[in-house]
Amino acid sequence: MKSPIPDYLKQVLEHVRPQDGGTPADYIETLAKADTSRLAVALAMVDGQIYSAGDDTVEFSIQSISKAFVYAMAIEDAGLEAVLAKIGVEPSGDAFNKLSLERGSNRPMNPMINAGAITAHLSNLSVDEEVYEAELRDADRNMGIGYMLKAAGIITCVPREAVTGYIRQCSINVNVKDLAMMLATLCNAGIHPVTGESIIPQTSVRQVFSVMTTCGMYDAAGAWVSRIGIPAKSGVAGAIIGALPGQVGIATFSPRLDERGNSVRGVKICERLSSDMGLHMMDVSQIAVATVRTSMATIINSGPDAHTDNCNRSVVIFSMRGVVRFGGSERLTRAIVRELDAPNPEDPGSGRAHDACAVVLSFHEVFSLSPVAKRVSHEDIFRLVKEGRLVVAIDPGDVLQIDRGAAGEKFKVVETEEQARYEIGGTGCQAVAQSNDW
């Protein structure tokens, strides 16, 4: 079975594709010539799983999105107190390239505007030289910010060095999958989800997310938090990053920008994801966490109406518990795919249930399913049935709220494990556990 999540992401892209407002950043020659048809989205889970759709391998310059990561590096290098002495954390309410400093302290208002990012700048390794040269040709305003910072005593280096370093940092090439994994690292308390390497201290991650929440979308930050409700940062190449700490990193790409410098389609994608997936950090409609447990059993038939076709065959049981939101449903989907697909030599233990005669989904201990968790679970069921598998849901609380007719004859909903065994093996059916208890 294929995961429904990539298909969902494709649907999201097609939903926003008709949005043709905005224009590419016209003050940077290379960006002004961008292909405005490009559109992509990626999600990276905190265990390293990535889902993407659209132009997900197309590279673009990271631009101001680099500010979030350089800010984290500056904190690690100099310490939070030293950084706060030079850069504030308050929303400016101004455009990202405004020549302004905080009254009294002469600090840049926050690290997400150009003045703060120039102050925080640290050198980077690889850049898109064409973008770098194009930005450098039109760097007068940023040079002005650099000299303003030097005059205010915020930086002590040669202003041109700070500005050119900042422009190089903004010229690094990435794609949406790169950015989503970078965000997943932050979401995973600064630990890289794949390598397990600690990249950024947890306290720095908290500071970065806090500033991204209040300042990451410039003078649109208030509207962003109220409508979408996740820490985020945009870049004028057309990318937006967002995060739900502890769960998922998000990246979108579309070059058309609104008057505030944020991707028009990117904002719409994030609105849709936040609404569908219940990502808004102020959402208190559902509380707690979900877990998924997988177990196997062998069917033994002894009754007069035993289903002999299933005798001595395996059944795979996926049991969920708690409040299930997108993260929980994604883990269920991944467990189903891993257990039911053909064994993969590179993934020991996969494919254990490849020949299972039935799939049991137990929602007995599930308190509730969020709307997106229902959609993902429904799609899992539809796809399993389409493959010809018998699917039995144990759902005494009707948390699935599924149209049973739409799923077909091979889908059954019951209230107890005994009823599930009957649907699989008939009267007198017994299930002998191979792993865990069922």
CSV table of C-alpha atoms in Angstrom, one decimal:
chain,number,residue,atom,x,y,z
A,1,MET,CA,0.0,0.0,0.0
A,2,LYS,CA,1.2,3.5,-0.8
A,3,SER,CA,1.0,6.2,1.8
A,4,PRO,CA,-1.8,8.7,1.0
A,5,ILE,CA,0.2,11.7,2.3
A,6,PRO,CA,2.1,12.4,-1.0
A,7,ASP,CA,-1.3,12.4,-2.8
A,8,TYR,CA,-2.7,14.7,-0.3
A,9,LEU,CA,0.2,17.1,-0.8
A,10,LYS,CA,-0.4,17.0,-4.5
A,11,GLN,CA,-4.0,17.9,-4.0
A,12,VAL,CA,-2.9,20.9,-1.8
A,13,LEU,CA,-0.6,22.1,-4.6
A,14,GLU,CA,-3.4,21.9,-7.2
A,15,HIS,CA,-5.7,23.7,-4.9
A,16,VAL,CA,-3.4,26.7,-4.7
A,17,ARG,CA,-2.0,26.6,-8.2
A,18,PRO,CA,-4.7,29.0,-9.6
A,19,GLN,CA,-3.5,31.7,-7.3
A,20,ASP,CA,-1.6,33.8,-9.8
A,21,GLY,CA,-1.2,37.0,-7.8
A,22,GLY,CA,2.1,38.6,-6.9
A,23,THR,CA,5.4,38.9,-8.7
A,24,PRO,CA,9.0,37.6,-8.2
A,25,ALA,CA,11.5,39.8,-6.3
A,26,ASP,CA,12.3,42.4,-9.0
A,27,TYR,CA,15.1,44.1,-7.2
A,28,ILE,CA,17.4,41.1,-7.6
A,29,GLU,CA,18.1,40.4,-11.3
A,30,THR,CA,18.4,36.6,-10.9
A,31,LEU,CA,15.2,36.3,-8.9
A,32,ALA,CA,13.3,38.6,-11.2
A,33,LYS,CA,13.8,36.0,-14.0
A,34,ALA,CA,12.5,33.1,-11.8
A,35,ASP,CA,10.1,30.5,-13.4
A,36,THR,CA,6.8,31.5,-11.7
A,37,SER,CA,5.2,28.1,-12.5
A,38,ARG,CA,7.5,26.4,-9.9
A,39,LEU,CA,5.5,25.0,-7.0
A,40,ALA,CA,6.6,22.6,-4.3
A,41,VAL,CA,5.9,21.4,-0.7
A,42,ALA,CA,7.7,19.1,1.7
A,43,LEU,CA,7.0,17.7,5.2
A,44,ALA,CA,9.7,16.1,7.3
A,45,MET,CA,8.8,14.2,10.4
A,46,VAL,CA,11.1,14.2,13.5
A,47,ASP,CA,12.2,10.7,12.8
A,48,GLY,CA,13.5,11.6,9.3
A,49,GLN,CA,10.6,10.5,7.1
A,50,ILE,CA,10.1,13.0,4.3
A,51,TYR,CA,7.0,13.5,2.1
A,52,SER,CA,7.0,15.9,-0.8
A,53,ALA,CA,5.2,16.9,-4.0
A,54,GLY,CA,5.7,19.2,-7.0
A,55,ASP,CA,9.0,20.7,-8.0
A,56,ASP,CA,10.7,19.3,-4.9
A,57,THR,CA,14.2,18.9,-6.4
A,58,VAL,CA,14.3,22.4,-7.9
A,59,GLU,CA,17.0,24.5,-6.1
A,60,PHE,CA,16.6,28.2,-5.1
A,61,SER,CA,18.6,30.5,-2.9
A,62,ILE,CA,17.7,30.3,0.8
A,63,GLN,CA,17.6,34.1,1.2
A,64,SER,CA,16.2,35.4,4.5
A,65,ILE,CA,15.3,31.9,5.7
A,66,SER,CA,19.0,31.6,6.5
A,67,LYS,CA,18.5,34.2,9.3
A,68,ALA,CA,16.8,31.6,11.6
A,69,PHE,CA,19.8,29.2,11.4
A,70,VAL,CA,22.5,31.9,11.6
A,71,TYR,CA,20.7,33.3,14.6
A,72,ALA,CA,21.0,29.8,16.3
A,73,MET,CA,24.7,29.6,15.3
A,74,ALA,CA,25.3,33.1,16.8
A,75,ILE,CA,23.7,32.0,20.1
A,76,GLU,CA,25.9,28.9,20.2
A,77,ASP,CA,29.0,30.9,19.3
A,78,ALA,CA,28.6,33.9,21.6
A,79,GLY,CA,25.9,32.9,24.1
A,80,LEU,CA,22.3,34.1,24.3
A,81,GLU,CA,23.0,37.0,26.6
A,82,ALA,CA,25.7,38.4,24.4
A,83,VAL,CA,23.4,38.1,21.3
A,84,LEU,CA,20.5,39.7,23.1
A,85,ALA,CA,22.8,42.6,24.0
A,86,LYS,CA,23.2,43.3,20.3
A,87,ILE,CA,19.9,42.1,18.8
A,88,GLY,CA,16.4,42.5,20.2
A,89,VAL,CA,13.5,40.1,19.9
A,90,GLU,CA,10.5,42.5,19.4
A,91,PRO,CA,8.5,42.7,16.2
A,92,SER,CA,9.4,45.8,14.2
A,93,GLY,CA,6.2,46.3,12.3
A,94,ASP,CA,8.4,47.5,9.4
A,95,ALA,CA,9.6,46.1,6.1
A,96,PHE,CA,12.4,43.6,6.4
A,97,ASN,CA,15.0,46.1,4.9
A,98,LYS,CA,14.1,49.2,6.8
A,99,LEU,CA,16.9,51.4,8.1
A,100,SER,CA,15.9,51.5,11.7
A,101,LEU,CA,17.2,50.6,15.2
A,102,GLU,CA,15.5,50.1,18.5
A,103,ARG,CA,15.1,53.5,20.3
A,104,GLY,CA,17.4,53.7,23.4
A,105,SER,CA,19.5,50.6,22.9
A,106,ASN,CA,20.3,51.2,19.2
A,107,ARG,CA,19.9,47.4,18.7
A,108,PRO,CA,18.2,46.0,15.6
A,109,MET,CA,14.6,45.1,16.6
A,110,ASN,CA,15.0,41.4,15.9
A,111,PRO,CA,17.2,38.9,14.0
A,112,MET,CA,14.7,38.3,11.3
A,113,ILE,CA,15.0,41.7,9.7
A,114,ASN,CA,18.1,42.6,7.7
A,115,ALA,CA,19.7,44.8,10.3
A,116,GLY,CA,19.5,41.9,12.9
A,117,ALA,CA,20.7,39.3,10.4
A,118,ILE,CA,23.7,41.4,9.3
A,119,THR,CA,24.6,41.7,13.0
A,120,ALA,CA,24.2,37.9,13.5
A,121,HIS,CA,26.0,36.9,10.3
A,122,LEU,CA,28.5,34.1,10.3
A,123,SER,CA,30.3,32.8,7.2
A,124,ASN,CA,28.9,29.9,5.1
A,125,LEU,CA,30.5,27.4,2.7
A,126,SER,CA,28.6,27.2,-0.6
A,127,VAL,CA,26.7,29.8,-2.5
A,128,ASP,CA,25.0,30.4,-5.8
A,129,GLU,CA,27.5,32.9,-7.3
A,130,GLU,CA,25.0,34.3,-9.8
A,131,VAL,CA,22.6,35.2,-7.1
A,132,TYR,CA,25.4,36.6,-4.9
A,133,GLU,CA,26.7,38.8,-7.6
A,134,ALA,CA,23.2,40.1,-8.5
A,135,GLU,CA,22.4,40.9,-4.9
A,136,LEU,CA,25.8,42.6,-4.4
A,137,ARG,CA,25.2,44.9,-7.4
A,138,ASP,CA,22.0,46.2,-5.7
A,139,ALA,CA,23.2,46.1,-2.0
A,140,ASP,CA,23.1,49.9,-1.4
A,141,ARG,CA,20.3,49.7,1.2
A,142,ASN,CA,22.0,46.8,3.1
A,143,MET,CA,25.3,48.6,2.9
A,144,GLY,CA,23.5,51.6,4.5
A,145,ILE,CA,22.2,49.3,7.2
A,146,GLY,CA,25.8,48.0,7.8
A,147,TYR,CA,27.2,51.5,8.2
A,148,MET,CA,24.3,52.5,10.5
A,149,LEU,CA,25.1,49.5,12.7
A,150,LYS,CA,28.8,50.5,12.8
A,151,ALA,CA,27.9,54.0,13.7
A,152,ALA,CA,25.6,52.8,16.5
A,153,GLY,CA,28.4,50.6,18.0
A,154,ILE,CA,26.5,47.4,17.3
A,155,ILE,CA,29.1,45.9,15.0
A,156,THR,CA,32.9,46.5,15.1
A,157,CYS,CA,34.0,45.0,11.8
A,158,VAL,CA,34.2,46.7,8.5
A,159,PRO,CA,30.5,47.2,7.4
A,160,ARG,CA,31.1,45.9,3.9
A,161,GLU,CA,32.5,42.6,5.2
A,162,ALA,CA,29.4,42.0,7.3
A,163,VAL,CA,27.1,42.9,4.5
A,164,THR,CA,28.9,40.8,1.8
A,165,GLY,CA,29.0,37.9,4.3
A,166,TYR,CA,25.3,38.3,4.9
A,167,ILE,CA,24.6,38.3,1.1
A,168,ARG,CA,26.6,35.1,0.6
A,169,GLN,CA,24.7,33.4,3.4
A,170,CYS,CA,21.5,34.3,1.6
A,171,SER,CA,22.8,32.9,-1.7
A,172,ILE,CA,23.1,29.3,-0.6
A,173,ASN,CA,21.1,26.9,-2.8
A,174,VAL,CA,18.5,24.6,-1.2
A,175,ASN,CA,15.3,22.7,-2.2
A,176,VAL,CA,12.1,22.2,-0.2
A,177,LYS,CA,13.3,18.8,1.1
A,178,ASP,CA,16.5,20.3,2.4
A,179,LEU,CA,14.6,23.0,4.2
A,180,ALA,CA,12.0,20.6,5.6
A,181,MET,CA,14.8,18.4,7.1
A,182,MET,CA,16.5,21.5,8.5
A,183,LEU,CA,13.2,22.4,10.2
A,184,ALA,CA,12.7,18.8,11.4
A,185,THR,CA,16.1,19.1,13.1
A,186,LEU,CA,14.9,22.1,15.0
A,187,CYS,CA,11.6,20.3,15.8
A,188,ASN,CA,13.6,17.4,17.1
A,189,ALA,CA,15.2,19.5,19.8
A,190,GLY,CA,18.2,20.3,17.6
A,191,ILE,CA,19.1,16.7,16.9
A,192,HIS,CA,19.3,15.6,13.2
A,193,PRO,CA,16.5,13.1,12.7
A,194,VAL,CA,18.6,10.8,10.5
A,195,THR,CA,22.2,10.9,11.8
A,196,GLY,CA,21.2,11.5,15.5
A,197,GLU,CA,23.9,14.2,15.7
A,198,SER,CA,23.2,17.1,18.0
A,199,ILE,CA,23.3,20.2,15.8
A,200,ILE,CA,21.8,23.0,17.8
A,201,PRO,CA,21.3,23.1,21.6
A,202,GLN,CA,17.7,22.8,22.8
A,203,THR,CA,17.7,26.2,24.5
A,204,SER,CA,18.8,27.8,21.2
A,205,VAL,CA,16.0,26.0,19.3
A,206,ARG,CA,13.5,27.4,21.8
A,207,GLN,CA,14.8,30.9,21.2
A,208,VAL,CA,14.8,30.6,17.4
A,209,PHE,CA,11.2,29.3,17.4
A,210,SER,CA,10.1,32.1,19.7
A,211,VAL,CA,11.5,34.8,17.4
A,212,MET,CA,10.2,33.0,14.3
A,213,THR,CA,6.7,33.1,15.8
A,214,THR,CA,6.7,36.8,16.6
A,215,CYS,CA,9.0,38.2,13.8
A,216,GLY,CA,9.5,35.6,11.1
A,217,MET,CA,6.9,36.9,8.7
A,218,TYR,CA,8.0,40.5,9.0
A,219,ASP,CA,5.1,43.0,9.2
A,220,ALA,CA,2.6,40.2,8.4
A,221,ALA,CA,3.6,38.3,11.6
A,222,GLY,CA,0.4,39.1,13.5
A,223,ALA,CA,-1.9,37.9,10.7
A,224,TRP,CA,0.3,34.8,10.2
A,225,VAL,CA,0.1,33.8,13.8
A,226,SER,CA,-3.6,34.3,14.1
A,227,ARG,CA,-4.5,32.5,10.8
A,228,ILE,CA,-1.8,29.8,10.6
A,229,GLY,CA,-0.3,29.7,14.0
A,230,ILE,CA,3.1,28.1,13.6
A,231,PRO,CA,6.7,29.5,13.9
A,232,ALA,CA,7.7,30.4,10.3
A,233,LYS,CA,10.2,32.3,8.2
A,234,SER,CA,10.0,33.4,4.6
A,235,GLY,CA,12.6,34.3,1.9
A,236,VAL,CA,12.3,36.5,-1.2
A,237,ALA,CA,13.2,33.6,-3.5
A,238,GLY,CA,9.7,32.3,-2.7
A,239,ALA,CA,10.3,29.8,0.1
A,240,ILE,CA,8.5,29.6,3.4
A,241,ILE,CA,9.5,27.3,6.3
A,242,GLY,CA,7.2,26.4,9.2
A,243,ALA,CA,7.3,24.1,12.1
A,244,LEU,CA,5.2,22.3,14.7
A,245,PRO,CA,7.8,21.6,17.4
A,246,GLY,CA,8.1,18.0,18.3
A,247,GLN,CA,6.2,16.8,15.2
A,248,VAL,CA,7.0,18.1,11.7
A,249,GLY,CA,9.0,20.6,9.6
A,250,ILE,CA,7.3,22.2,6.6
A,251,ALA,CA,8.8,23.9,3.5
A,252,THR,CA,7.0,25.4,0.5
A,253,PHE,CA,8.3,27.1,-2.6
A,254,SER,CA,6.6,29.4,-5.2
A,255,PRO,CA,8.4,32.6,-6.5
A,256,ARG,CA,5.4,35.0,-6.7
A,257,LEU,CA,5.6,37.4,-3.7
A,258,ASP,CA,3.0,39.6,-2.1
A,259,GLU,CA,3.7,43.2,-1.2
A,260,ARG,CA,5.3,42.1,2.1
A,261,GLY,CA,7.8,39.8,0.4
A,262,ASN,CA,6.0,36.5,1.3
A,263,SER,CA,5.2,33.9,-1.3
A,264,VAL,CA,1.5,34.2,-2.3
A,265,ARG,CA,1.0,30.5,-3.0
A,266,GLY,CA,3.3,29.5,-0.1
A,267,VAL,CA,1.1,31.3,2.4
A,268,LYS,CA,-2.0,29.6,0.9
A,269,ILE,CA,-0.3,26.2,1.2
A,270,CYS,CA,0.5,26.8,4.8
A,271,GLU,CA,-3.0,28.0,5.5
A,272,ARG,CA,-4.4,24.8,4.0
A,273,LEU,CA,-2.0,22.5,5.9
A,274,SER,CA,-2.6,24.3,9.2
A,275,SER,CA,-6.4,24.0,8.8
A,276,ASP,CA,-6.4,20.4,7.5
A,277,MET,CA,-3.8,19.1,9.9
A,278,GLY,CA,-4.7,21.0,13.0
A,279,LEU,CA,-1.3,22.6,13.3
A,280,HIS,CA,-2.2,25.9,14.9
A,281,MET,CA,-0.2,26.1,18.1
A,282,MET,CA,-3.1,27.7,19.9
A,283,ASP,CA,-5.5,24.9,19.0
A,284,VAL,CA,-6.8,23.4,22.3
A,285,SER,CA,-9.6,21.3,20.7
A,286,GLN,CA,-7.6,18.1,21.3
A,287,ILE,CA,-5.0,17.4,24.0
A,288,ALA,CA,-2.5,14.5,24.7
A,289,VAL,CA,-0.6,12.2,22.4
A,290,ALA,CA,-1.1,9.1,20.4
A,291,THR,CA,0.8,5.8,20.2
A,292,VAL,CA,0.7,3.0,17.6
A,293,ARG,CA,1.4,-0.7,18.5
A,294,THR,CA,1.8,-3.5,15.9
A,295,SER,CA,1.2,-7.2,16.7
A,296,MET,CA,0.7,-10.4,14.9
A,297,ALA,CA,-1.6,-13.4,15.5
A,298,THR,CA,-2.4,-16.7,13.8
A,299,ILE,CA,-6.1,-17.6,13.1
A,300,ILE,CA,-7.3,-21.0,14.3
A,301,ASN,CA,-10.8,-22.1,13.2
A,302,SER,CA,-12.9,-24.7,15.0
A,303,GLY,CA,-16.5,-23.6,14.6
A,304,PRO,CA,-19.2,-25.0,12.2
A,305,ASP,CA,-19.1,-21.9,9.9
A,306,ALA,CA,-15.3,-21.4,10.1
A,307,HIS,CA,-13.8,-19.4,7.3
A,308,THR,CA,-11.4,-22.2,6.1
A,309,ASP,CA,-9.6,-19.9,3.7
A,310,ASN,CA,-8.2,-18.0,6.7
A,311,CYS,CA,-7.3,-21.0,8.8
A,312,ASN,CA,-3.7,-21.0,10.1
A,313,ARG,CA,-3.0,-17.7,8.4
A,314,SER,CA,-1.6,-14.5,10.0
A,315,VAL,CA,-3.5,-11.4,11.0
A,316,VAL,CA,-1.8,-8.1,11.6
A,317,ILE,CA,-3.2,-5.8,14.3
A,318,PHE,CA,-2.5,-2.1,14.5
A,319,SER,CA,-3.6,-0.6,17.8
A,320,MET,CA,-3.8,3.1,18.4
A,321,ARG,CA,-4.2,4.9,21.7
A,322,GLY,CA,-4.9,8.4,22.9
A,323,VAL,CA,-5.7,11.6,20.9
A,324,VAL,CA,-4.7,11.0,17.3
A,325,ARG,CA,-3.7,14.0,15.2
A,326,PHE,CA,-1.7,14.1,12.0
A,327,GLY,CA,1.5,12.8,13.6
A,328,GLY,CA,-0.3,9.7,15.0
A,329,SER,CA,-2.1,8.9,11.7
A,330,GLU,CA,1.2,9.3,9.8
A,331,ARG,CA,2.8,6.8,12.1
A,332,LEU,CA,-0.1,4.4,11.6
A,333,THR,CA,0.2,4.8,7.8
A,334,ARG,CA,3.9,4.1,7.9
A,335,ALA,CA,3.5,1.1,10.1
A,336,ILE,CA,0.9,-0.3,7.7
A,337,VAL,CA,3.2,0.2,4.7
A,338,ARG,CA,6.2,-1.3,6.4
A,339,GLU,CA,4.4,-4.4,7.6
A,340,LEU,CA,2.3,-5.2,4.5
A,341,ASP,CA,4.7,-4.4,1.6
A,342,ALA,CA,7.1,-7.0,0.4
A,343,PRO,CA,10.1,-7.6,2.7
A,344,ASN,CA,12.9,-5.1,2.1
A,345,PRO,CA,16.4,-6.5,2.6
A,346,GLU,CA,17.6,-3.0,3.7
A,347,ASP,CA,14.9,-2.9,6.4
A,348,PRO,CA,15.1,-5.9,8.6
A,349,GLY,CA,11.7,-6.8,10.1
A,350,SER,CA,9.7,-5.3,7.2
A,351,GLY,CA,7.1,-7.2,5.3
A,352,ARG,CA,6.2,-9.5,8.3
A,353,ALA,CA,2.5,-9.3,7.3
A,354,HIS,CA,2.9,-9.3,3.6
A,355,ASP,CA,0.7,-12.5,3.3
A,356,ALA,CA,-1.6,-11.6,6.1
A,357,CYS,CA,-5.2,-12.7,5.5
A,358,ALA,CA,-6.6,-9.7,7.3
A,359,VAL,CA,-5.7,-6.3,8.8
A,360,VAL,CA,-7.2,-5.2,12.1
A,361,LEU,CA,-7.2,-1.5,13.0
A,362,SER,CA,-8.0,-1.1,16.7
A,363,PHE,CA,-9.4,2.2,17.8
A,364,HIS,CA,-10.7,0.8,21.1
A,365,GLU,CA,-8.4,3.1,23.2
A,366,VAL,CA,-8.6,6.1,20.9
A,367,PHE,CA,-10.1,9.2,22.5
A,368,SER,CA,-10.5,11.1,19.3
A,369,LEU,CA,-9.3,11.6,15.8
A,370,SER,CA,-8.6,15.1,14.4
A,371,PRO,CA,-10.1,15.8,11.0
A,372,VAL,CA,-6.9,15.2,9.1
A,373,ALA,CA,-6.3,12.0,11.1
A,374,LYS,CA,-9.7,10.7,10.0
A,375,ARG,CA,-8.9,11.6,6.4
A,376,VAL,CA,-5.6,9.7,6.5
A,377,SER,CA,-7.1,6.7,8.3
A,378,HIS,CA,-10.1,6.6,5.8
A,379,GLU,CA,-7.6,6.7,2.9
A,380,ASP,CA,-5.5,3.9,4.5
A,381,ILE,CA,-8.7,1.7,4.7
A,382,PHE,CA,-9.8,2.5,1.1
A,383,ARG,CA,-6.4,1.6,-0.2
A,384,LEU,CA,-6.1,-1.6,1.7
A,385,VAL,CA,-9.5,-2.7,0.5
A,386,LYS,CA,-8.6,-1.8,-3.0
A,387,GLU,CA,-5.7,-4.2,-2.7
A,388,GLY,CA,-8.2,-6.9,-1.9
A,389,ARG,CA,-7.4,-7.2,1.8
A,390,LEU,CA,-10.0,-7.8,4.5
A,391,VAL,CA,-9.9,-4.9,6.9
A,392,VAL,CA,-11.7,-5.0,10.3
A,393,ALA,CA,-11.9,-1.8,12.5
A,394,ILE,CA,-12.5,-2.2,16.2
A,395,ASP,CA,-14.3,1.1,16.8
A,396,PRO,CA,-16.7,1.0,19.7
A,397,GLY,CA,-16.7,4.8,20.1
A,398,ASP,CA,-17.2,5.5,16.3
A,399,VAL,CA,-14.2,7.8,16.3
A,400,LEU,CA,-13.6,6.9,12.6
A,401,GLN,CA,-17.0,8.2,11.4
A,402,ILE,CA,-16.4,6.4,8.1
A,403,ASP,CA,-18.9,5.7,5.3
A,404,ARG,CA,-18.9,1.9,5.6
A,405,GLY,CA,-20.6,1.5,2.2
A,406,ALA,CA,-18.0,3.5,0.4
A,407,ALA,CA,-15.2,1.3,1.7
A,408,GLY,CA,-16.7,-1.9,0.2
A,409,GLU,CA,-17.6,-5.4,1.4
A,410,LYS,CA,-14.2,-6.2,2.6
A,411,PHE,CA,-14.3,-3.6,5.3
A,412,LYS,CA,-16.0,-4.4,8.6
A,413,VAL,CA,-16.6,-2.2,11.7
A,414,VAL,CA,-17.1,-4.0,15.0
A,415,GLU,CA,-17.0,-3.1,18.7
A,416,THR,CA,-15.0,-5.9,20.3
A,417,GLU,CA,-12.1,-8.2,19.6
A,418,GLU,CA,-14.4,-11.2,19.7
A,419,GLN,CA,-16.5,-9.7,16.9
A,420,ALA,CA,-13.3,-9.0,14.9
A,421,ARG,CA,-12.2,-12.6,15.2
A,422,TYR,CA,-15.6,-13.7,14.0
A,423,GLU,CA,-15.5,-11.5,10.9
A,424,ILE,CA,-12.1,-13.0,10.0
A,425,GLY,CA,-12.5,-16.7,11.0
A,426,GLY,CA,-16.2,-17.4,11.7
A,427,THR,CA,-17.7,-18.9,14.8
A,428,GLY,CA,-15.2,-20.4,17.2
A,429,CYS,CA,-12.3,-18.5,15.7
A,430,GLN,CA,-9.4,-18.1,17.9
A,431,ALA,CA,-6.3,-15.9,17.5
A,432,VAL,CA,-3.0,-17.2,18.8
A,433,ALA,CA,-0.6,-14.3,19.4
A,434,GLN,CA,2.7,-14.4,17.6
A,435,SER,CA,3.8,-11.1,19.2
A,436,ASN,CA,2.3,-9.0,22.0
A,437,ASP,CA,-1.3,-9.9,23.0
A,438,TRP,CA,-4.5,-10.0,21.1
